[in-house]
């Protein structure tokens, strides 16, 4: 098959090539394992960052919601306060009108005499 190369040298060359192939396969397997490990680590780190960002967004949303709820309650309180004041004024209108009418009648009666 290989003219001019003695059988023992051929066997040694073939063994050397097989050994080199095994080493290359081991290097490729190690490189693949290292790559998979780096990808897993990167995935874990990315997930941690996503979780941290979600937590920050959730806290910001809670803060904004609380602020909006406080503002809404303040508006309801102000509206109720003005509504109560308006109701008191409406209740006092008939009394004020009666008093004004009585005053006008007294003036009319006293000025015509």
PDB file of N, CA and C in Angstrom:
ATOM      1  N   UNK A   1       0.816  -1.185   0.000  1.00  0.00           N
ATOM      2  CA  UNK A   1       0.000   0.000   0.000  1.00  0.00           C
ATOM      3  C   UNK A   1       0.861   1.250   0.000  1.00  0.00           C
ATOM      4  N   UNK A   2       1.826   1.296   0.866  1.00  0.00           N
ATOM      5  CA  UNK A   2       2.752   2.420   0.922  1.00  0.00           C
ATOM      6  C   UNK A   2       4.145   1.903   0.556  1.00  0.00           C
ATOM      7  N   UNK A   3       4.444   1.935  -0.737  1.00  0.00           N
ATOM      8  CA  UNK A   3       5.728   1.373  -1.136  1.00  0.00           C
ATOM      9  C   UNK A   3       6.891   2.166  -0.566  1.00  0.00           C
ATOM     10  N   UNK A   4       7.884   1.526  -0.159  1.00  0.00           N
ATOM     11  CA  UNK A   4       9.080   2.144   0.361  1.00  0.00           C
ATOM     12  C   UNK A   4       9.021   2.444   1.843  1.00  0.00           C
ATOM     13  N   UNK A   5       7.877   2.256   2.514  1.00  0.00           N
ATOM     14  CA  UNK A   5       7.769   2.493   3.956  1.00  0.00           C
ATOM     15  C   UNK A   5       7.651   1.123   4.612  1.00  0.00           C
ATOM     16  N   UNK A   6       8.596   0.805   5.467  1.00  0.00           N
ATOM     17  CA  UNK A   6       8.536  -0.507   6.113  1.00  0.00           C
ATOM     18  C   UNK A   6       7.281  -0.635   6.975  1.00  0.00           C
ATOM     19  N   UNK A   7       6.818  -1.834   7.232  1.00  0.00           N
ATOM     20  CA  UNK A   7       5.594  -2.113   7.974  1.00  0.00           C
ATOM     21  C   UNK A   7       5.575  -1.553   9.369  1.00  0.00           C
ATOM     22  N   UNK A   8       6.709  -1.601  10.061  1.00  0.00           N
ATOM     23  CA  UNK A   8       6.737  -1.090  11.430  1.00  0.00           C
ATOM     24  C   UNK A   8       6.602   0.421  11.452  1.00  0.00           C
ATOM     25  N   UNK A   9       7.211   1.084  10.472  1.00  0.00           N
ATOM     26  CA  UNK A   9       7.068   2.551  10.403  1.00  0.00           C
ATOM     27  C   UNK A   9       5.649   2.933  10.026  1.00  0.00           C
ATOM     28  N   UNK A  10       5.045   2.131   9.142  1.00  0.00           N
ATOM     29  CA  UNK A  10       3.643   2.389   8.762  1.00  0.00           C
ATOM     30  C   UNK A  10       2.749   2.250   9.988  1.00  0.00           C
ATOM     31  N   UNK A  11       2.971   1.210  10.758  1.00  0.00           N
ATOM     32  CA  UNK A  11       2.158   0.990  11.959  1.00  0.00           C
ATOM     33  C   UNK A  11       2.351   2.141  12.942  1.00  0.00           C
ATOM     34  N   UNK A  12       3.588   2.585  13.069  1.00  0.00           N
ATOM     35  CA  UNK A  12       3.866   3.696  13.994  1.00  0.00           C
ATOM     36  C   UNK A  12       3.219   4.973  13.483  1.00  0.00           C
ATOM     37  N   UNK A  13       3.276   5.195  12.157  1.00  0.00           N
ATOM     38  CA  UNK A  13       2.661   6.397  11.578  1.00  0.00           C
ATOM     39  C   UNK A  13       1.154   6.358  11.746  1.00  0.00           C
ATOM     40  N   UNK A  14       0.566   5.210  11.512  1.00  0.00           N
ATOM     41  CA  UNK A  14      -0.893   5.063  11.669  1.00  0.00           C
ATOM     42  C   UNK A  14      -1.270   5.259  13.130  1.00  0.00           C
ATOM     43  N   UNK A  15      -0.516   4.669  14.047  1.00  0.00           N
ATOM     44  CA  UNK A  15      -0.791   4.838  15.480  1.00  0.00           C
ATOM     45  C   UNK A  15      -0.663   6.302  15.873  1.00  0.00           C
ATOM     46  N   UNK A  16       0.340   6.971  15.329  1.00  0.00           N
ATOM     47  CA  UNK A  16       0.540   8.387  15.624  1.00  0.00           C
ATOM     48  C   UNK A  16      -0.626   9.215  15.101  1.00  0.00           C
ATOM     49  N   UNK A  17      -1.089   8.905  13.900  1.00  0.00           N
ATOM     50  CA  UNK A  17      -2.248   9.617  13.335  1.00  0.00           C
ATOM     51  C   UNK A  17      -3.516   9.355  14.147  1.00  0.00           C
ATOM     52  N   UNK A  18      -3.710   8.112  14.538  1.00  0.00           N
ATOM     53  CA  UNK A  18      -4.887   7.778  15.360  1.00  0.00           C
ATOM     54  C   UNK A  18      -4.832   8.508  16.694  1.00  0.00           C
ATOM     55  N   UNK A  19      -3.641   8.538  17.280  1.00  0.00           N
ATOM     56  CA  UNK A  19      -3.479   9.245  18.556  1.00  0.00           C
ATOM     57  C   UNK A  19      -3.751  10.741  18.377  1.00  0.00           C
ATOM     58  N   UNK A  20      -3.251  11.324  17.300  1.00  0.00           N
ATOM     59  CA  UNK A  20      -3.491  12.745  17.021  1.00  0.00           C
ATOM     60  C   UNK A  20      -4.980  13.000  16.807  1.00  0.00           C
ATOM     61  N   UNK A  21      -5.660  12.072  16.141  1.00  0.00           N
ATOM     62  CA  UNK A  21      -7.104  12.211  15.913  1.00  0.00           C
ATOM     63  C   UNK A  21      -7.859  12.160  17.241  1.00  0.00           C
ATOM     64  N   UNK A  22      -7.448  11.258  18.125  1.00  0.00           N
ATOM     65  CA  UNK A  22      -8.084  11.169  19.448  1.00  0.00           C
ATOM     66  C   UNK A  22      -7.874  12.462  20.226  1.00  0.00           C
ATOM     67  N   UNK A  23      -6.647  13.002  20.182  1.00  0.00           N
ATOM     68  CA  UNK A  23      -6.359  14.259  20.887  1.00  0.00           C
ATOM     69  C   UNK A  23      -7.188  15.401  20.308  1.00  0.00           C
ATOM     70  N   UNK A  24      -7.292  15.433  18.978  1.00  0.00           N
ATOM     71  CA  UNK A  24      -8.090  16.489  18.332  1.00  0.00           C
ATOM     72  C   UNK A  24      -9.556  16.363  18.723  1.00  0.00           C
ATOM     73  N   UNK A  25     -10.063  15.126  18.744  1.00  0.00           N
ATOM     74  CA  UNK A  25     -11.458  14.909  19.145  1.00  0.00           C
ATOM     75  C   UNK A  25     -11.670  15.340  20.593  1.00  0.00           C
ATOM     76  N   UNK A  26     -10.681  15.042  21.454  1.00  0.00           N
ATOM     77  CA  UNK A  26     -10.785  15.444  22.861  1.00  0.00           C
ATOM     78  C   UNK A  26     -10.764  16.964  22.979  1.00  0.00           C
ATOM     79  N   UNK A  27      -9.889  17.633  22.201  1.00  0.00           N
ATOM     80  CA  UNK A  27      -9.847  19.098  22.216  1.00  0.00           C
ATOM     81  C   UNK A  27     -11.165  19.697  21.747  1.00  0.00           C
ATOM     82  N   UNK A  28     -11.740  19.138  20.700  1.00  0.00           N
ATOM     83  CA  UNK A  28     -13.024  19.620  20.189  1.00  0.00           C
ATOM     84  C   UNK A  28     -14.109  19.406  21.243  1.00  0.00           C
ATOM     85  N   UNK A  29     -14.113  18.235  21.879  1.00  0.00           N
ATOM     86  CA  UNK A  29     -15.120  17.953  22.918  1.00  0.00           C
ATOM     87  C   UNK A  29     -14.961  18.913  24.090  1.00  0.00           C
ATOM     88  N   UNK A  30     -13.709  19.167  24.499  1.00  0.00           N
ATOM     89  CA  UNK A  30     -13.462  20.111  25.597  1.00  0.00           C
ATOM     90  C   UNK A  30     -13.919  21.519  25.217  1.00  0.00           C
ATOM     91  N   UNK A  31     -13.631  21.918  23.991  1.00  0.00           N
ATOM     92  CA  UNK A  31     -14.050  23.252  23.530  1.00  0.00           C
ATOM     93  C   UNK A  31     -15.565  23.368  23.513  1.00  0.00           C
ATOM     94  N   UNK A  32     -16.244  22.310  23.049  1.00  0.00           N
ATOM     95  CA  UNK A  32     -17.717  22.325  23.036  1.00  0.00           C
ATOM     96  C   UNK A  32     -18.262  22.402  24.462  1.00  0.00           C
ATOM     97  N   UNK A  33     -17.661  21.645  25.376  1.00  0.00           N
ATOM     98  CA  UNK A  33     -18.117  21.648  26.769  1.00  0.00           C
ATOM     99  C   UNK A  33     -17.902  23.030  27.387  1.00  0.00           C
ATOM    100  N   UNK A  34     -16.753  23.645  27.097  1.00  0.00           N
ATOM    101  CA  UNK A  34     -16.484  24.984  27.624  1.00  0.00           C
ATOM    102  C   UNK A  34     -17.471  25.996  27.049  1.00  0.00           C
ATOM    103  N   UNK A  35     -17.778  25.856  25.768  1.00  0.00           N
ATOM    104  CA  UNK A  35     -18.738  26.766  25.124  1.00  0.00           C
ATOM    105  C   UNK A  35     -20.124  26.609  25.760  1.00  0.00           C
ATOM    106  N   UNK A  36     -20.546  25.371  25.955  1.00  0.00           N
ATOM    107  CA  UNK A  36     -21.852  25.116  26.579  1.00  0.00           C
ATOM    108  C   UNK A  36     -21.876  25.696  28.000  1.00  0.00           C
ATOM    109  N   UNK A  37     -20.780  25.533  28.731  1.00  0.00           N
ATOM    110  CA  UNK A  37     -20.709  26.070  30.095  1.00  0.00           C
ATOM    111  C   UNK A  37     -20.795  27.590  30.077  1.00  0.00           C
ATOM    112  N   UNK A  38     -20.087  28.234  29.131  1.00  0.00           N
ATOM    113  CA  UNK A  38     -20.153  29.703  29.032  1.00  0.00           C
ATOM    114  C   UNK A  38     -21.561  30.156  28.666  1.00  0.00           C
ATOM    115  N   UNK A  39     -22.200  29.421  27.765  1.00  0.00           N
ATOM    116  CA  UNK A  39     -23.573  29.785  27.386  1.00  0.00           C
ATOM    117  C   UNK A  39     -24.528  29.650  28.570  1.00  0.00           C
ATOM    118  N   UNK A  40     -24.376  28.578  29.348  1.00  0.00           N
ATOM    119  CA  UNK A  40     -25.228  28.399  30.529  1.00  0.00           C
ATOM    120  C   UNK A  40     -24.997  29.523  31.527  1.00  0.00           C
ATOM    121  N   UNK A  41     -23.729  29.872  31.753  1.00  0.00           N
ATOM    122  CA  UNK A  41     -23.397  30.949  32.678  1.00  0.00           C
ATOM    123  C   UNK A  41     -23.961  32.280  32.194  1.00  0.00           C
ATOM    124  N   UNK A  42     -23.812  32.538  30.895  1.00  0.00           N
ATOM    125  CA  UNK A  42     -24.343  33.779  30.325  1.00  0.00           C
ATOM    126  C   UNK A  42     -25.863  33.813  30.442  1.00  0.00           C
ATOM    127  N   UNK A  43     -26.508  32.665  30.239  1.00  0.00           N
ATOM    128  CA  UNK A  43     -27.970  32.589  30.369  1.00  0.00           C
ATOM    129  C   UNK A  43     -28.401  32.895  31.795  1.00  0.00           C
ATOM    130  N   UNK A  44     -27.673  32.347  32.763  1.00  0.00           N
ATOM    131  CA  UNK A  44     -27.995  32.594  34.171  1.00  0.00           C
ATOM    132  C   UNK A  44     -27.814  34.075  34.509  1.00  0.00           C
ATOM    133  N   UNK A  45     -26.706  34.655  34.033  1.00  0.00           N
ATOM    134  CA  UNK A  45     -26.461  36.076  34.287  1.00  0.00           C
ATOM    135  C   UNK A  45     -27.527  36.945  33.624  1.00  0.00           C
ATOM    136  N   UNK A  46     -27.881  36.607  32.390  1.00  0.00           N
ATOM    137  CA  UNK A  46     -28.906  37.385  31.688  1.00  0.00           C
ATOM    138  C   UNK A  46     -30.254  37.281  32.406  1.00  0.00           C
ATOM    139  N   UNK A  47     -30.584  36.088  32.892  1.00  0.00           N
ATOM    140  CA  UNK A  47     -31.851  35.911  33.610  1.00  0.00           C
ATOM    141  C   UNK A  47     -31.850  36.719  34.895  1.00  0.00           C
ATOM    142  N   UNK A  48     -30.693  36.760  35.571  1.00  0.00           N
ATOM    143  CA  UNK A  48     -30.591  37.564  36.802  1.00  0.00           C
ATOM    144  C   UNK A  48     -30.802  39.040  36.488  1.00  0.00           C
ATOM    145  N   UNK A  49     -30.236  39.504  35.382  1.00  0.00           N
ATOM    146  CA  UNK A  49     -30.434  40.899  34.988  1.00  0.00           C
ATOM    147  C   UNK A  49     -31.888  41.173  34.633  1.00  0.00           C
ATOM    148  N   UNK A  50     -32.517  40.242  33.923  1.00  0.00           N
ATOM    149  CA  UNK A  50     -33.931  40.399  33.572  1.00  0.00           C
ATOM    150  C   UNK A  50     -34.780  40.442  34.842  1.00  0.00           C
ATOM    151  N   UNK A  51     -34.488  39.542  35.781  1.00  0.00           N
ATOM    152  CA  UNK A  51     -35.244  39.524  37.039  1.00  0.00           C
ATOM    153  C   UNK A  51     -35.064  40.824  37.814  1.00  0.00           C
ATOM    154  N   UNK A  52     -33.825  41.327  37.836  1.00  0.00           N
ATOM    155  CA  UNK A  52     -33.574  42.596  38.535  1.00  0.00           C
ATOM    156  C   UNK A  52     -34.323  43.738  37.867  1.00  0.00           C
ATOM    157  N   UNK A  53     -34.322  43.765  36.537  1.00  0.00           N
ATOM    158  CA  UNK A  53     -35.040  44.822  35.811  1.00  0.00           C
ATOM    159  C   UNK A  53     -36.541  44.716  36.062  1.00  0.00           C
ATOM    160  N   UNK A  54     -37.068  43.506  36.059  1.00  0.00           N
ATOM    161  CA  UNK A  54     -38.498  43.309  36.337  1.00  0.00           C
ATOM    162  C   UNK A  54     -38.847  43.801  37.742  1.00  0.00           C
ATOM    163  N   UNK A  55     -37.982  43.464  38.693  1.00  0.00           N
ATOM    164  CA  UNK A  55     -38.213  43.906  40.071  1.00  0.00           C
ATOM    165  C   UNK A  55     -38.216  45.420  40.166  1.00  0.00           C
ATOM    166  N   UNK A  56     -37.259  46.054  39.490  1.00  0.00           N
ATOM    167  CA  UNK A  56     -37.193  47.520  39.512  1.00  0.00           C
ATOM    168  C   UNK A  56     -38.437  48.121  38.871  1.00  0.00           C
ATOM    169  N   UNK A  57     -38.878  47.550  37.757  1.00  0.00           N
ATOM    170  CA  UNK A  57     -40.085  48.052  37.091  1.00  0.00           C
ATOM    171  C   UNK A  57     -41.316  47.843  37.974  1.00  0.00           C
ATOM    172  N   UNK A  58     -41.386  46.706  38.628  1.00  0.00           N
ATOM    173  CA  UNK A  58     -42.524  46.432  39.511  1.00  0.00           C
ATOM    174  C   UNK A  58     -42.555  47.429  40.672  1.00  0.00           C
ATOM    175  N   UNK A  59     -41.371  47.707  41.251  1.00  0.00           N
ATOM    176  CA  UNK A  59     -41.329  48.685  42.351  1.00  0.00           C
ATOM    177  C   UNK A  59     -41.723  50.074  41.858  1.00  0.00           C
ATOM    178  N   UNK A  60     -41.257  50.452  40.676  1.00  0.00           N
ATOM    179  CA  UNK A  60     -41.609  51.760  40.110  1.00  0.00           C
ATOM    180  C   UNK A  60     -43.116  51.839  39.845  1.00  0.00           C
ATOM    181  N   UNK A  61     -43.690  50.750  39.323  1.00  0.00           N
ATOM    182  CA  UNK A  61     -45.133  50.728  39.076  1.00  0.00           C
ATOM    183  C   UNK A  61     -45.903  50.845  40.389  1.00  0.00           C
ATOM    184  N   UNK A  62     -45.462  50.131  41.418  1.00  0.00           N
ATOM    185  CA  UNK A  62     -46.124  50.220  42.720  1.00  0.00           C
ATOM    186  C   UNK A  62     -46.046  51.646  43.270  1.00  0.00           C
ATOM    187  N   UNK A  63     -44.886  52.260  43.118  1.00  0.00           N
ATOM    188  CA  UNK A  63     -44.695  53.634  43.602  1.00  0.00           C
ATOM    189  C   UNK A  63     -45.622  54.595  42.861  1.00  0.00           C
ATOM    190  N   UNK A  64     -45.662  54.456  41.540  1.00  0.00           N
ATOM    191  CA  UNK A  64     -46.529  55.344  40.746  1.00  0.00           C
ATOM    192  C   UNK A  64     -47.997  55.110  41.066  1.00  0.00           C
ATOM    193  N   UNK A  65     -48.359  53.846  41.228  1.00  0.00           N
ATOM    194  CA  UNK A  65     -49.743  53.522  41.557  1.00  0.00           C
ATOM    195  C   UNK A  65     -50.122  54.118  42.908  1.00  0.00           C
ATOM    196  N   UNK A  66     -49.221  54.006  43.878  1.00  0.00           N
ATOM    197  CA  UNK A  66     -49.492  54.576  45.201  1.00  0.00           C
ATOM    198  C   UNK A  66     -49.651  56.093  45.103  1.00  0.00           C
ATOM    199  N   UNK A  67     -48.781  56.740  44.325  1.00  0.00           N
ATOM    200  CA  UNK A  67     -48.867  58.192  44.146  1.00  0.00           C
ATOM    201  C   UNK A  67     -50.178  58.569  43.477  1.00  0.00           C
ATOM    202  N   UNK A  68     -50.564  57.816  42.451  1.00  0.00           N
ATOM    203  CA  UNK A  68     -51.825  58.095  41.760  1.00  0.00           C
ATOM    204  C   UNK A  68     -53.014  57.865  42.682  1.00  0.00           C
ATOM    205  N   UNK A  69     -52.931  56.816  43.501  1.00  0.00           N
ATOM    206  CA  UNK A  69     -54.020  56.556  44.449  1.00  0.00           C
ATOM    207  C   UNK A  69     -54.139  57.684  45.467  1.00  0.00           C
ATOM    208  N   UNK A  70     -53.000  58.187  45.937  1.00  0.00           N
ATOM    209  CA  UNK A  70     -53.021  59.307  46.881  1.00  0.00           C
ATOM    210  C   UNK A  70     -53.629  60.550  46.226  1.00  0.00           C
ATOM    211  N   UNK A  71     -53.237  60.805  44.973  1.00  0.00           N
ATOM    212  CA  UNK A  71     -53.761  61.969  44.263  1.00  0.00           C
ATOM    213  C   UNK A  71     -55.266  61.818  44.052  1.00  0.00           C
ATOM    214  N   UNK A  72     -55.694  60.629  43.704  1.00  0.00           N
ATOM    215  CA  UNK A  72     -57.122  60.384  43.498  1.00  0.00           C
ATOM    216  C   UNK A  72     -57.897  60.573  44.801  1.00  0.00           C
ATOM    217  N   UNK A  73     -57.335  60.070  45.905  1.00  0.00           N
ATOM    218  CA  UNK A  73     -58.000  60.235  47.199  1.00  0.00           C
ATOM    219  C   UNK A  73     -58.073  61.710  47.575  1.00  0.00           C
ATOM    220  N   UNK A  74     -56.999  62.443  47.318  1.00  0.00           N
ATOM    221  CA  UNK A  74     -56.990  63.874  47.606  1.00  0.00           C
ATOM    222  C   UNK A  74     -58.060  64.586  46.792  1.00  0.00           C
ATOM    223  N   UNK A  75     -58.191  64.206  45.519  1.00  0.00           N
ATOM    224  CA  UNK A  75     -59.231  64.814  44.677  1.00  0.00           C
ATOM    225  C   UNK A  75     -60.619  64.457  45.202  1.00  0.00           C
ATOM    226  N   UNK A  76     -60.810  63.205  45.624  1.00  0.00           N
ATOM    227  CA  UNK A  76     -62.127  62.812  46.179  1.00  0.00           C
ATOM    228  C   UNK A  76     -62.424  63.601  47.449  1.00  0.00           C
ATOM    229  N   UNK A  77     -61.399  63.770  48.299  1.00  0.00           N
ATOM    230  CA  UNK A  77     -61.584  64.538  49.537  1.00  0.00           C
ATOM    231  C   UNK A  77     -61.952  65.986  49.234  1.00  0.00           C
ATOM    232  N   UNK A  78     -61.243  66.587  48.276  1.00  0.00           N
ATOM    233  CA  UNK A  78     -61.531  67.978  47.899  1.00  0.00           C
ATOM    234  C   UNK A  78     -62.925  68.097  47.319  1.00  0.00           C
ATOM    235  N   UNK A  79     -63.284  67.155  46.455  1.00  0.00           N
ATOM    236  CA  UNK A  79     -64.621  67.162  45.857  1.00  0.00           C
ATOM    237  C   UNK A  79     -65.684  67.034  46.929  1.00  0.00           C
ATOM    238  N   UNK A  80     -65.466  66.134  47.886  1.00  0.00           N
ATOM    239  CA  UNK A  80     -66.435  65.956  48.971  1.00  0.00           C
ATOM    240  C   UNK A  80     -66.534  67.220  49.817  1.00  0.00           C
ATOM    241  N   UNK A  81     -65.409  67.841  50.096  1.00  0.00           N
ATOM    242  CA  UNK A  81     -65.394  69.073  50.884  1.00  0.00           C
ATOM    243  C   UNK A  81     -66.211  70.163  50.196  1.00  0.00           C
ATOM    244  N   UNK A  82     -65.976  70.330  48.887  1.00  0.00           N
ATOM    245  CA  UNK A  82     -66.732  71.354  48.148  1.00  0.00           C
ATOM    246  C   UNK A  82     -68.208  70.979  48.023  1.00  0.00           C
ATOM    247  N   UNK A  83     -68.469  69.711  47.874  1.00  0.00           N
ATOM    248  CA  UNK A  83     -69.857  69.252  47.790  1.00  0.00           C
ATOM    249  C   UNK A  83     -70.586  69.522  49.105  1.00  0.00           C
ATOM    250  N   UNK A  84     -69.916  69.246  50.212  1.00  0.00           N
ATOM    251  CA  UNK A  84     -70.526  69.516  51.524  1.00  0.00           C
ATOM    252  C   UNK A  84     -70.765  71.017  51.722  1.00  0.00           C
ATOM    253  N   UNK A  85     -69.774  71.829  51.323  1.00  0.00           N
ATOM    254  CA  UNK A  85     -69.929  73.282  51.465  1.00  0.00           C
ATOM    255  C   UNK A  85     -71.079  73.784  50.607  1.00  0.00           C
ATOM    256  N   UNK A  86     -71.182  73.247  49.385  1.00  0.00           N
ATOM    257  CA  UNK A  86     -72.273  73.654  48.485  1.00  0.00           C
ATOM    258  C   UNK A  86     -73.619  73.247  49.075  1.00  0.00           C
ATOM    259  N   UNK A  87     -73.689  72.053  49.640  1.00  0.00           N
ATOM    260  CA  UNK A  87     -74.937  71.589  50.247  1.00  0.00           C
ATOM    261  C   UNK A  87     -75.334  72.488  51.414  1.00  0.00           C
ATOM    262  N   UNK A  88     -74.367  72.899  52.238  1.00  0.00           N
ATOM    263  CA  UNK A  88     -74.678  73.800  53.349  1.00  0.00           C
ATOM    264  C   UNK A  88     -75.189  75.142  52.823  1.00  0.00           C
ATOM    265  N   UNK A  89     -74.555  75.631  51.758  1.00  0.00           N
ATOM    266  CA  UNK A  89     -74.995  76.916  51.198  1.00  0.00           C
ATOM    267  C   UNK A  89     -76.403  76.805  50.617  1.00  0.00           C
ATOM    268  N   UNK A  90     -76.671  75.685  49.961  1.00  0.00           N
ATOM    269  CA  UNK A  90     -78.007  75.489  49.382  1.00  0.00           C
ATOM    270  C   UNK A  90     -79.056  75.448  50.481  1.00  0.00           C
ATOM    271  N   UNK A  91     -78.736  74.796  51.586  1.00  0.00           N
ATOM    272  CA  UNK A  91     -79.680  74.716  52.708  1.00  0.00           C
ATOM    273  C   UNK A  91     -79.918  76.104  53.287  1.00  0.00           C
ATOM    274  N   UNK A  92     -78.902  76.952  53.287  1.00  0.00           N
ATOM    275  CA  UNK A  92     -79.060  78.277  53.895  1.00  0.00           C
ATOM    276  C   UNK A  92     -79.755  79.272  52.974  1.00  0.00           C
ATOM    277  N   UNK A  93     -79.904  78.966  51.705  1.00  0.00           N
ATOM    278  CA  UNK A  93     -80.530  79.910  50.753  1.00  0.00           C
ATOM    279  C   UNK A  93     -81.974  80.248  51.140  1.00  0.00           C
ATOM    280  N   UNK A  94     -82.844  79.271  51.405  1.00  0.00           N
ATOM    281  CA  UNK A  94     -84.230  79.639  51.757  1.00  0.00           C
ATOM    282  C   UNK A  94     -84.292  80.557  52.975  1.00  0.00           C
ATOM    283  N   UNK A  95     -83.470  80.298  53.987  1.00  0.00           N
ATOM    284  CA  UNK A  95     -83.465  81.141  55.182  1.00  0.00           C
ATOM    285  C   UNK A  95     -83.027  82.563  54.812  1.00  0.00           C
ATOM    286  N   UNK A  96     -81.990  82.678  54.002  1.00  0.00           N
ATOM    287  CA  UNK A  96     -81.502  83.999  53.586  1.00  0.00           C
ATOM    288  C   UNK A  96     -82.551  84.714  52.743  1.00  0.00           C
ATOM    289  N   UNK A  97     -83.225  83.961  51.881  1.00  0.00           N
ATOM    290  CA  UNK A  97     -84.273  84.581  51.056  1.00  0.00           C
ATOM    291  C   UNK A  97     -85.432  85.079  51.924  1.00  0.00           C
ATOM    292  N   UNK A  98     -85.812  84.253  52.883  1.00  0.00           N
ATOM    293  CA  UNK A  98     -86.894  84.671  53.764  1.00  0.00           C
ATOM    294  C   UNK A  98     -86.522  85.940  54.513  1.00  0.00           C
ATOM    295  N   UNK A  99     -85.289  85.975  54.997  1.00  0.00           N
ATOM    296  CA  UNK A  99     -84.824  87.152  55.733  1.00  0.00           C
ATOM    297  C   UNK A  99     -84.820  88.363  54.817  1.00  0.00           C
ATOM    298  N   UNK A 100     -84.371  88.185  53.572  1.00  0.00           N
ATOM    299  CA  UNK A 100     -84.362  89.301  52.624  1.00  0.00           C
ATOM    300  C   UNK A 100     -85.778  89.748  52.298  1.00  0.00           C
ATOM    301  N   UNK A 101     -86.671  88.792  52.126  1.00  0.00           N
ATOM    302  CA  UNK A 101     -88.058  89.137  51.825  1.00  0.00           C
ATOM    303  C   UNK A 101     -88.685  89.900  52.985  1.00  0.00           C
ATOM    304  N   UNK A 102     -88.418  89.454  54.188  1.00  0.00           N
ATOM    305  CA  UNK A 102     -88.954  90.135  55.362  1.00  0.00           C
ATOM    306  C   UNK A 102     -88.400  91.545  55.417  1.00  0.00           C
ATOM    307  N   UNK A 103     -87.110  91.720  55.166  1.00  0.00           N
ATOM    308  CA  UNK A 103     -86.498  93.053  55.176  1.00  0.00           C
ATOM    309  C   UNK A 103     -87.136  93.942  54.120  1.00  0.00           C
ATOM    310  N   UNK A 104     -87.362  93.393  52.922  1.00  0.00           N
ATOM    311  CA  UNK A 104     -87.975  94.204  51.852  1.00  0.00           C
ATOM    312  C   UNK A 104     -89.404  94.578  52.217  1.00  0.00           C
ATOM    313  N   UNK A 105     -90.138  93.651  52.807  1.00  0.00           N
ATOM    314  CA  UNK A 105     -91.524  93.954  53.188  1.00  0.00           C
ATOM    315  C   UNK A 105     -91.535  95.029  54.268  1.00  0.00           C
ATOM    316  N   UNK A 106     -90.628  94.919  55.216  1.00  0.00           N
ATOM    317  CA  UNK A 106     -90.547  95.921  56.280  1.00  0.00           C
ATOM    318  C   UNK A 106     -90.220  97.268  55.673  1.00  0.00           C
ATOM    319  N   UNK A 107     -89.293  97.337  54.725  1.00  0.00           N
ATOM    320  CA  UNK A 107     -88.941  98.591  54.097  1.00  0.00           C
ATOM    321  C   UNK A 107     -90.117  99.170  53.321  1.00  0.00           C
ATOM    322  N   UNK A 108     -90.777  98.286  52.595  1.00  0.00           N
ATOM    323  CA  UNK A 108     -91.932  98.768  51.813  1.00  0.00           C
ATOM    324  C   UNK A 108     -93.018  99.276  52.732  1.00  0.00           C
ATOM    325  N   UNK A 109     -93.316  98.557  53.763  1.00  0.00           N
ATOM    326  CA  UNK A 109     -94.359  98.955  54.678  1.00  0.00           C
ATOM    327  C   UNK A 109     -93.959 100.229  55.416  1.00  0.00           C
ATOM    328  N   UNK A 110     -92.729 100.328  55.817  1.00  0.00           N
ATOM    329  CA  UNK A 110     -92.332 101.499  56.591  1.00  0.00           C
ATOM    330  C   UNK A 110     -92.143 102.735  55.711  1.00  0.00           C
ATOM    331  N   UNK A 111     -91.858 102.565  54.455  1.00  0.00           N
ATOM    332  CA  UNK A 111     -91.662 103.726  53.606  1.00  0.00           C
ATOM    333  C   UNK A 111     -92.999 104.232  53.054  1.00  0.00           C
ATOM    334  N   UNK A 112     -93.986 103.439  52.995  1.00  0.00           N
ATOM    335  CA  UNK A 112     -95.268 103.883  52.447  1.00  0.00           C
ATOM    336  C   UNK A 112     -96.114 104.536  53.527  1.00  0.00           C
ATOM    337  N   UNK A 113     -95.808 104.419  54.703  1.00  0.00           N
ATOM    338  CA  UNK A 113     -96.632 105.004  55.748  1.00  0.00           C
ATOM    339  C   UNK A 113     -96.390 106.438  55.926  1.00  0.00           C
TER     340      UNK A 113
END
